[in-house]
């Protein structure tokens, strides 16, 4: 089946790796803003009867959404056979319930509208909380890939004597898996979230790990407050400067600069969101998934 | 039937006038952005079984769209009886056809998604080109109100000896109506659009209007290039500095500043989009429309 790949919003580098890996046609289009900030889109490639792979990470999602909607509707108007949205970082995973009366369950609404636009979704380590699987809120087939093996491998290849540190109890399952893959010990901290911007961290005794390199691992670095708080505690416990690793380089506000300025050795992320800290490439995982699917089509 | 009114995105002033005019309850909600730029919305008022009027002008539409979608879906989840979207300025009216192969017909896609979110739309002087009525693209009842009478009245009350000037042949019907209402003569220019930012204007002979005050009227001021070009031609024809009037104060980029710096007497707009140039109040028109509808409900 002929495949064509398009990259929306700053994912060109990742998109090109995936395109080569699955031997797909490179889709060509024009996207620009009119002076009044309305969006213009024109697809130049022929998409009729083709399986379209649309690469679009959904960090800072609000301004991306309407262009994405237009792109998908246009693909259908131009008789694309199917649309597979590859969104390495998937947004609106936090508000999956009403904590207070009258709250918009944005996870559900976002899942609902995305499900109406594309035929399939592939993402990496979505920030799941109370829901266990994307298929509880998405009405389309969803594939969630897991970057833990790639992170384990990177740690094994690059860090001597690592001690993995998970920020909160929610991370335990994931961090323990990475630690096992890296043949390294791990500890889990106790994080108490006070509000959007403020967290309190409880660090266990670290005396027996004095000779290890602390490796803080989390799925997302957003405000970076969890990491900064932990870094301070590690310093107080006379541990060496840690290496910070995350799957998704969200980096809200000045968090990347603030982390770089703090007592750390390095910040490493995967390329689910394009950022200068990207050092772990997730394209192979997506290629494998797309090739399996092609195989099963035959 | 109990009515409740909410104002999204900088329309509070207009909204409050309308609320008083129709004697509706003022809706209360919280809208904020998480540090990672995702939107949080919580409606505090009870909306169950109420007719909701949602005031939201749709200039600079892309970043507004997802919050608007969430707001509408939340209203339905909270069992609002109906949602009437009052969008004094309606966006995505330009691209209503494919001028070239593969272009997204954003007018159609936008109309389609808005129609799925609300039960009724009220707007003012939409920028119609090839389509004659919003109901060709919207699947919900649409009311389009006409600001020409209010503009005629403002001209009559504020300008001595006005000569109305329409920018292009598309504006003729509308400008002639305003001129008639203001008991003033009018001329229509010939505008040739070279691209998004560049227009060429042909001005007819103006000798017999030397003692008049030129009044440039247009539905929208976006880049302001049409007005700037016309102002230059009027100056070359030794006409006095004109007054510029528009319904919608879109003012892309630095267009307001550029117009203010040029040889003009003043810039006047209606309050369909909140802007310091607003001097003509359109709230009465909307109030009248909403009260007529209430009347027919009984």
Short mmCIF file of C-alpha atoms in Angstrom, two decimals, chain A residues 86-244:
data_model
loop_
_atom_site.label_atom_id
_atom_site.label_comp_id
_atom_site.label_asym_id
_atom_site.label_seq_id
_atom_site.Cartn_x
_atom_site.Cartn_y
_atom_site.Cartn_z
CA UNK A 86 2.00 9.94 15.06
CA UNK A 87 2.06 12.27 18.04
CA UNK A 88 5.22 11.37 19.99
CA UNK A 89 4.07 13.72 22.76
CA UNK A 90 0.33 13.67 23.38
CA UNK A 91 -1.22 16.64 25.19
CA UNK A 92 -4.25 17.05 27.44
CA UNK A 93 -3.57 13.96 29.55
CA UNK A 94 -3.78 15.76 32.94
CA UNK A 95 -7.42 16.72 33.35
CA UNK A 96 -9.00 13.27 32.98
CA UNK A 97 -11.69 13.77 35.61
CA UNK A 98 -13.61 16.52 37.46
CA UNK A 99 -11.64 17.28 40.63
CA UNK A 100 -14.15 20.07 41.27
CA UNK A 101 -17.70 20.57 39.98
CA UNK A 102 -17.92 22.26 36.60
CA UNK A 103 -14.42 21.44 35.37
CA UNK A 104 -13.88 20.70 31.68
CA UNK A 105 -12.58 17.14 31.30
CA UNK A 106 -10.19 18.26 28.59
CA UNK A 107 -8.62 14.77 28.21
CA UNK A 108 -11.98 13.42 27.10
CA UNK A 109 -12.90 16.37 24.87
CA UNK A 110 -9.48 16.37 23.20
CA UNK A 111 -9.57 12.58 22.67
CA UNK A 112 -13.05 12.91 21.25
CA UNK A 113 -12.18 15.50 18.62
CA UNK A 114 -8.87 13.85 17.64
CA UNK A 115 -10.75 10.55 17.22
CA UNK A 116 -13.09 12.27 14.75
CA UNK A 117 -10.17 13.51 12.63
CA UNK A 118 -7.79 10.55 12.22
CA UNK A 119 -8.05 6.76 11.89
CA UNK A 120 -5.26 5.72 14.25
CA UNK A 121 -2.97 7.24 16.85
CA UNK A 122 0.61 6.29 17.77
CA UNK A 123 2.19 7.97 20.79
CA UNK A 124 5.02 7.47 23.29
CA UNK A 125 4.63 7.23 27.07
CA UNK A 126 1.44 9.24 27.44
CA UNK A 127 1.13 10.87 30.86
CA UNK A 128 -1.58 8.49 32.10
CA UNK A 129 -2.99 9.03 35.58
CA UNK A 130 -6.39 7.69 36.49
CA UNK A 131 -7.16 6.18 33.09
CA UNK A 132 -5.15 3.04 32.33
CA UNK A 133 -5.30 3.03 28.55
CA UNK A 134 -5.88 5.63 25.84
CA UNK A 135 -8.69 3.45 24.48
CA UNK A 136 -10.79 4.45 27.48
CA UNK A 137 -11.08 7.95 25.95
CA UNK A 138 -10.07 7.60 22.26
CA UNK A 139 -12.50 5.89 19.86
CA UNK A 140 -9.78 4.90 17.40
CA UNK A 141 -6.99 2.29 17.61
CA UNK A 142 -4.22 3.73 19.82
CA UNK A 143 -0.68 2.39 20.06
CA UNK A 144 1.34 3.58 23.05
CA UNK A 145 5.06 2.91 22.77
CA UNK A 146 7.41 2.75 25.75
CA UNK A 147 10.76 4.58 25.74
CA UNK A 148 12.05 2.84 28.88
CA UNK A 149 14.27 0.34 27.01
CA UNK A 150 15.95 3.13 25.04
CA UNK A 151 16.54 5.09 28.26
CA UNK A 152 17.97 1.98 29.99
CA UNK A 153 20.31 1.46 27.07
CA UNK A 154 21.44 5.10 27.08
CA UNK A 155 22.14 4.97 30.83
CA UNK A 156 24.06 1.69 30.50
CA UNK A 157 26.18 3.09 27.66
CA UNK A 158 26.84 6.52 29.16
CA UNK A 159 26.76 6.51 32.97
CA UNK A 160 29.12 4.66 35.33
CA UNK A 161 27.53 3.50 38.60
CA UNK A 162 24.08 5.03 38.09
CA UNK A 163 21.51 5.34 40.90
CA UNK A 164 18.08 5.91 39.36
CA UNK A 165 15.76 8.28 41.20
CA UNK A 166 12.02 8.43 40.50
CA UNK A 167 10.19 11.61 41.53
CA UNK A 168 6.98 10.11 42.95
CA UNK A 169 5.07 6.91 43.62
CA UNK A 170 3.33 7.17 40.21
CA UNK A 171 6.74 6.77 38.53
CA UNK A 172 7.76 3.64 40.49
CA UNK A 173 6.67 1.02 37.95
CA UNK A 174 8.31 2.87 35.08
CA UNK A 175 11.57 3.79 36.90
CA UNK A 176 11.98 0.24 38.26
CA UNK A 177 11.71 -1.07 34.68
CA UNK A 178 14.38 1.38 33.45
CA UNK A 179 16.61 0.49 36.42
CA UNK A 180 16.26 -3.22 35.72
CA UNK A 181 17.13 -2.67 32.03
CA UNK A 182 20.18 -0.64 33.07
CA UNK A 183 21.15 -3.15 35.80
CA UNK A 184 21.14 -0.27 38.29
CA UNK A 185 19.61 0.35 41.73
CA UNK A 186 16.74 2.84 42.14
CA UNK A 187 14.93 4.82 44.81
CA UNK A 188 11.52 6.50 44.67
CA UNK A 189 10.84 9.89 46.25
CA UNK A 190 7.66 11.10 47.83
CA UNK A 191 6.32 14.14 45.94
CA UNK A 192 3.56 16.33 47.36
CA UNK A 193 2.10 18.73 44.76
CA UNK A 194 1.04 22.01 46.40
CA UNK A 195 -0.15 23.72 43.17
CA UNK A 196 0.70 23.98 39.42
CA UNK A 197 4.09 25.48 40.20
CA UNK A 198 5.00 24.20 43.67
CA UNK A 199 6.00 20.74 44.85
CA UNK A 200 7.53 19.38 48.05
CA UNK A 201 9.91 16.41 47.87
CA UNK A 202 10.76 13.91 50.58
CA UNK A 203 14.14 12.18 49.96
CA UNK A 204 15.02 8.91 51.69
CA UNK A 205 18.44 8.20 53.28
CA UNK A 206 21.20 8.21 50.64
CA UNK A 207 24.30 7.34 52.71
CA UNK A 208 24.89 4.00 51.05
CA UNK A 209 24.78 5.56 47.52
CA UNK A 210 27.57 8.15 48.04
CA UNK A 211 29.69 6.68 45.22
CA UNK A 212 26.85 6.50 42.67
CA UNK A 213 25.88 9.03 39.99
CA UNK A 214 22.30 10.11 40.67
CA UNK A 215 20.09 9.87 37.58
CA UNK A 216 16.75 11.65 37.93
CA UNK A 217 14.24 10.12 35.52
CA UNK A 218 10.74 11.38 34.78
CA UNK A 219 8.34 11.10 31.87
CA UNK A 220 7.99 14.89 31.46
CA UNK A 221 10.00 17.93 32.46
CA UNK A 222 7.46 20.78 32.42
CA UNK A 223 8.08 23.51 35.02
CA UNK A 224 11.12 21.51 36.26
CA UNK A 225 10.13 22.23 39.87
CA UNK A 226 10.15 18.55 40.82
CA UNK A 227 13.66 18.14 39.43
CA UNK A 228 14.95 21.39 40.98
CA UNK A 229 13.58 20.47 44.39
CA UNK A 230 15.15 17.00 44.15
CA UNK A 231 18.51 18.43 42.99
CA UNK A 232 18.59 20.66 46.08
CA UNK A 233 17.91 17.68 48.38
CA UNK A 234 20.63 15.61 46.70
CA UNK A 235 23.09 18.45 47.21
CA UNK A 236 22.12 18.70 50.89
CA UNK A 237 22.75 14.94 51.14
CA UNK A 238 26.27 15.54 49.68
CA UNK A 239 25.51 13.48 46.57
CA UNK A 240 27.38 14.30 43.32
CA UNK A 241 25.55 16.47 40.71
CA UNK A 242 22.86 14.38 39.01
CA UNK A 243 22.04 13.69 35.39
CA UNK A 244 18.39 14.50 34.56
#
